[in-house]
Amino acid sequence: MFFCFEGLDGSGKSTQLTMLAEGLRAQGRDLLTIREPGGTRLGEAVRGILLDKEQHQMQPEAELLLFTAARNQLVKEVIEPALRAGKIVLSDRFYWSTFAYQGYARGIDLEIIKMLTQFACHGLQPRQTFLLDVPLHMMKQRHGAMAKEHDRMESSGDLFYEKVRNAYLSLAKLYPSQITQLDGSLGATVLAKSILNQVMEQLNSGEGARDSRLASY
Ligand code: TYD
């Protein structure tokens, strides 16, 4: 089964992914964790281009195609073989990031994004996506605490991030069976417990293999 985490940079999704992986490993589950963009040789190279601040002239359409190319490689080279081998796959971001960042926030037609997503992912769909929602001020606070230099995406400004946050909230309303919205300002342990419970429910219901190919965004 395939699970994903989404949210603004600094929403705590990477921490939650790590905690979920630990919880599942403690139960002897075989799993694979990945991040987007990246996870393959091609994907890591494309990630370098996408986050490079020197690429300030990158067009929204080019950005969309690069994220999509990296995702296609990841699906074919890593995710599909892992799922076929019976592993649980946990991903830090997947296609909902593209709907939020390139679609709602950059303004690219969502129908084009749907079409490209189908093309790149062959209809592969996460069983459940956890959206960690945090207000902008918390994102900035957490980012400041990391004392990390802003990359090209992170240099997009507050208005852009406000749009991304609202996009995620809209997507969670539109696709409630696929995206589970969580309050990212809650304590990490509380969140981790709730996420692990939900994942265990899905695993015990055993519907993953059947559902993972039904793309319906
Ligand atoms: P990363 O350093 O992985 O950020 P984070 O820790 O927040 O996940 O950088 C990925 C950046 O790329 C992040 O700003 C979100 C953005 N992004 C998109 O705009 N579209 C996408 O489809 C994906 C996967 C990421």
mmCIF file of C-alpha atoms in Angstrom, residues 25-162:
data_model
loop_
_atom_site.group_PDB
_atom_site.id
_atom_site.type_symbol
_atom_site.label_atom_id
_atom_site.label_comp_id
_atom_site.label_asym_id
_atom_site.label_seq_id
_atom_site.Cartn_x
_atom_site.Cartn_y
_atom_site.Cartn_z
ATOM 1 C CA ARG A 25 9.016 -1.122 11.239
ATOM 2 C CA ALA A 26 8.505 -1.835 14.937
ATOM 3 C CA GLN A 27 5.667 -4.113 13.830
ATOM 4 C CA GLY A 28 7.924 -5.898 11.401
ATOM 5 C CA ARG A 29 6.424 -4.307 8.266
ATOM 6 C CA ASP A 30 8.546 -4.161 5.141
ATOM 7 C CA LEU A 31 8.558 -0.613 3.819
ATOM 8 C CA LEU A 32 10.210 1.942 1.637
ATOM 9 C CA THR A 33 10.376 5.698 2.235
ATOM 10 C CA ILE A 34 10.901 8.202 -0.561
ATOM 11 C CA ARG A 35 10.744 11.930 -1.165
ATOM 12 C CA GLU A 36 9.655 14.041 -4.101
ATOM 13 C CA PRO A 37 11.204 15.332 -6.194
ATOM 14 C CA GLY A 38 14.020 12.804 -6.047
ATOM 15 C CA GLY A 39 14.483 9.159 -5.183
ATOM 16 C CA THR A 40 16.132 8.166 -8.461
ATOM 17 C CA ARG A 41 19.308 9.275 -10.184
ATOM 18 C CA LEU A 42 17.259 11.248 -12.724
ATOM 19 C CA GLY A 43 14.933 12.597 -10.023
ATOM 20 C CA GLU A 44 17.774 13.853 -7.835
ATOM 21 C CA ALA A 45 19.356 15.609 -10.837
ATOM 22 C CA VAL A 46 16.004 17.231 -11.717
ATOM 23 C CA ARG A 47 15.552 18.195 -8.042
ATOM 24 C CA GLY A 48 18.870 20.060 -8.246
ATOM 25 C CA ILE A 49 17.583 22.082 -11.206
ATOM 26 C CA LEU A 50 14.156 22.736 -9.651
ATOM 27 C CA LEU A 51 15.541 24.054 -6.362
ATOM 28 C CA ASP A 52 18.494 25.964 -7.850
ATOM 29 C CA LYS A 53 18.064 29.703 -7.224
ATOM 30 C CA GLU A 54 20.081 30.461 -10.361
ATOM 31 C CA GLN A 55 17.108 29.070 -12.326
ATOM 32 C CA HIS A 56 15.029 32.172 -11.555
ATOM 33 C CA GLN A 57 13.795 32.400 -15.142
ATOM 34 C CA MET A 58 12.163 28.965 -15.053
ATOM 35 C CA GLN A 59 8.689 29.102 -16.580
ATOM 36 C CA PRO A 60 5.718 27.575 -14.705
ATOM 37 C CA GLU A 61 5.129 25.129 -17.565
ATOM 38 C CA ALA A 62 8.767 24.013 -17.537
ATOM 39 C CA GLU A 63 8.570 23.619 -13.761
ATOM 40 C CA LEU A 64 5.457 21.436 -14.098
ATOM 41 C CA LEU A 65 7.100 19.223 -16.708
ATOM 42 C CA LEU A 66 10.247 18.773 -14.626
ATOM 43 C CA PHE A 67 8.312 17.744 -11.498
ATOM 44 C CA THR A 68 6.263 15.392 -13.658
ATOM 45 C CA ALA A 69 9.330 13.856 -15.313
ATOM 46 C CA ALA A 70 10.926 13.174 -11.932
ATOM 47 C CA ARG A 71 7.660 11.582 -10.724
ATOM 48 C CA ASN A 72 7.362 9.322 -13.764
ATOM 49 C CA GLN A 73 10.876 7.994 -13.191
ATOM 50 C CA LEU A 74 10.140 7.405 -9.507
ATOM 51 C CA VAL A 75 6.889 5.551 -10.231
ATOM 52 C CA LYS A 76 8.436 3.232 -12.806
ATOM 53 C CA GLU A 77 11.846 2.694 -11.241
ATOM 54 C CA VAL A 78 10.999 2.594 -7.532
ATOM 55 C CA ILE A 79 7.324 2.728 -6.461
ATOM 56 C CA GLU A 80 5.782 0.138 -8.768
ATOM 57 C CA PRO A 81 8.498 -2.497 -8.160
ATOM 58 C CA ALA A 82 8.263 -1.935 -4.392
ATOM 59 C CA LEU A 83 4.476 -2.293 -4.387
ATOM 60 C CA ARG A 84 4.744 -5.408 -6.546
ATOM 61 C CA ALA A 85 7.192 -6.831 -3.986
ATOM 62 C CA GLY A 86 4.538 -6.298 -1.297
ATOM 63 C CA LYS A 87 6.244 -3.379 0.446
ATOM 64 C CA ILE A 88 4.467 -0.437 2.031
ATOM 65 C CA VAL A 89 5.619 2.785 0.347
ATOM 66 C CA LEU A 90 5.629 6.112 2.230
ATOM 67 C CA SER A 91 6.286 9.257 0.238
ATOM 68 C CA ASP A 92 7.129 12.784 1.330
ATOM 69 C CA ARG A 93 4.933 14.562 -1.298
ATOM 70 C CA PHE A 94 3.368 13.155 -4.472
ATOM 71 C CA TYR A 95 1.036 14.511 -7.127
ATOM 72 C CA TRP A 96 -1.132 16.621 -4.795
ATOM 73 C CA SER A 97 1.930 18.904 -4.454
ATOM 74 C CA THR A 98 1.724 19.538 -8.181
ATOM 75 C CA PHE A 99 -2.003 20.309 -8.006
ATOM 76 C CA ALA A 100 -1.345 22.752 -5.129
ATOM 77 C CA TYR A 101 1.932 24.422 -6.166
ATOM 78 C CA GLN A 102 1.846 24.379 -9.987
ATOM 79 C CA GLY A 103 -1.951 24.291 -10.342
ATOM 80 C CA TYR A 104 -3.638 26.514 -7.783
ATOM 81 C CA ALA A 105 -0.596 28.625 -6.834
ATOM 82 C CA ARG A 106 1.216 29.070 -10.176
ATOM 83 C CA GLY A 107 -2.095 29.120 -12.055
ATOM 84 C CA ILE A 108 -1.669 26.242 -14.505
ATOM 85 C CA ASP A 109 -4.920 24.685 -15.774
ATOM 86 C CA LEU A 110 -5.832 21.773 -13.472
ATOM 87 C CA GLU A 111 -7.099 19.707 -16.422
ATOM 88 C CA ILE A 112 -3.603 19.762 -17.910
ATOM 89 C CA ILE A 113 -2.164 18.663 -14.566
ATOM 90 C CA LYS A 114 -4.678 15.802 -14.325
ATOM 91 C CA MET A 115 -3.773 14.648 -17.800
ATOM 92 C CA LEU A 116 -0.024 14.815 -17.154
ATOM 93 C CA THR A 117 -0.437 13.049 -13.816
ATOM 94 C CA GLN A 118 -2.292 10.172 -15.472
ATOM 95 C CA PHE A 119 0.399 10.020 -18.127
ATOM 96 C CA ALA A 120 3.276 10.048 -15.632
ATOM 97 C CA CYS A 121 1.789 7.814 -12.912
ATOM 98 C CA HIS A 122 -0.197 5.347 -15.049
ATOM 99 C CA GLY A 123 -3.176 5.862 -12.757
ATOM 100 C CA LEU A 124 -1.225 4.970 -9.613
ATOM 101 C CA GLN A 125 -2.930 6.551 -6.637
ATOM 102 C CA PRO A 126 -1.911 6.699 -2.969
ATOM 103 C CA ARG A 127 -4.248 4.757 -0.676
ATOM 104 C CA GLN A 128 -4.348 7.745 1.680
ATOM 105 C CA THR A 129 -2.621 11.118 1.812
ATOM 106 C CA PHE A 130 -2.098 12.936 5.107
ATOM 107 C CA LEU A 131 -2.228 16.706 4.767
ATOM 108 C CA LEU A 132 -0.502 18.503 7.628
ATOM 109 C CA ASP A 133 -2.033 21.943 7.708
ATOM 110 C CA VAL A 134 -0.135 24.770 9.404
ATOM 111 C CA PRO A 135 -0.636 28.543 9.253
ATOM 112 C CA LEU A 136 1.944 30.539 7.339
ATOM 113 C CA HIS A 137 3.492 32.100 10.441
ATOM 114 C CA MET A 138 4.226 28.624 11.807
ATOM 115 C CA MET A 139 5.810 27.556 8.547
ATOM 116 C CA LYS A 140 8.098 30.604 8.681
ATOM 117 C CA GLN A 141 8.900 30.094 12.334
ATOM 118 C CA ARG A 142 9.861 26.459 11.767
ATOM 119 C CA HIS A 143 11.845 27.330 8.688
ATOM 120 C CA GLY A 144 13.701 30.063 10.579
ATOM 121 C CA ALA A 145 14.554 27.575 13.328
ATOM 122 C CA MET A 146 16.148 25.290 10.736
ATOM 123 C CA ALA A 147 18.434 28.194 9.703
ATOM 124 C CA LYS A 148 18.467 26.833 6.158
ATOM 125 C CA GLU A 149 18.957 29.087 3.152
ATOM 126 C CA HIS A 150 15.840 29.475 0.986
ATOM 127 C CA ASP A 151 15.837 27.425 -2.227
ATOM 128 C CA ARG A 152 14.176 28.589 -5.476
ATOM 129 C CA MET A 153 10.716 27.305 -4.507
ATOM 130 C CA GLU A 154 10.981 28.754 -1.002
ATOM 131 C CA SER A 155 11.808 32.167 -2.463
ATOM 132 C CA SER A 156 8.315 32.426 -3.994
ATOM 133 C CA GLY A 157 6.916 34.791 -1.327
ATOM 134 C CA ASP A 158 4.072 34.837 1.224
ATOM 135 C CA LEU A 159 1.250 35.305 -1.295
ATOM 136 C CA PHE A 160 2.378 32.169 -3.114
ATOM 137 C CA TYR A 161 2.451 30.150 0.103
ATOM 138 C CA GLU A 162 -0.949 31.446 1.166
#
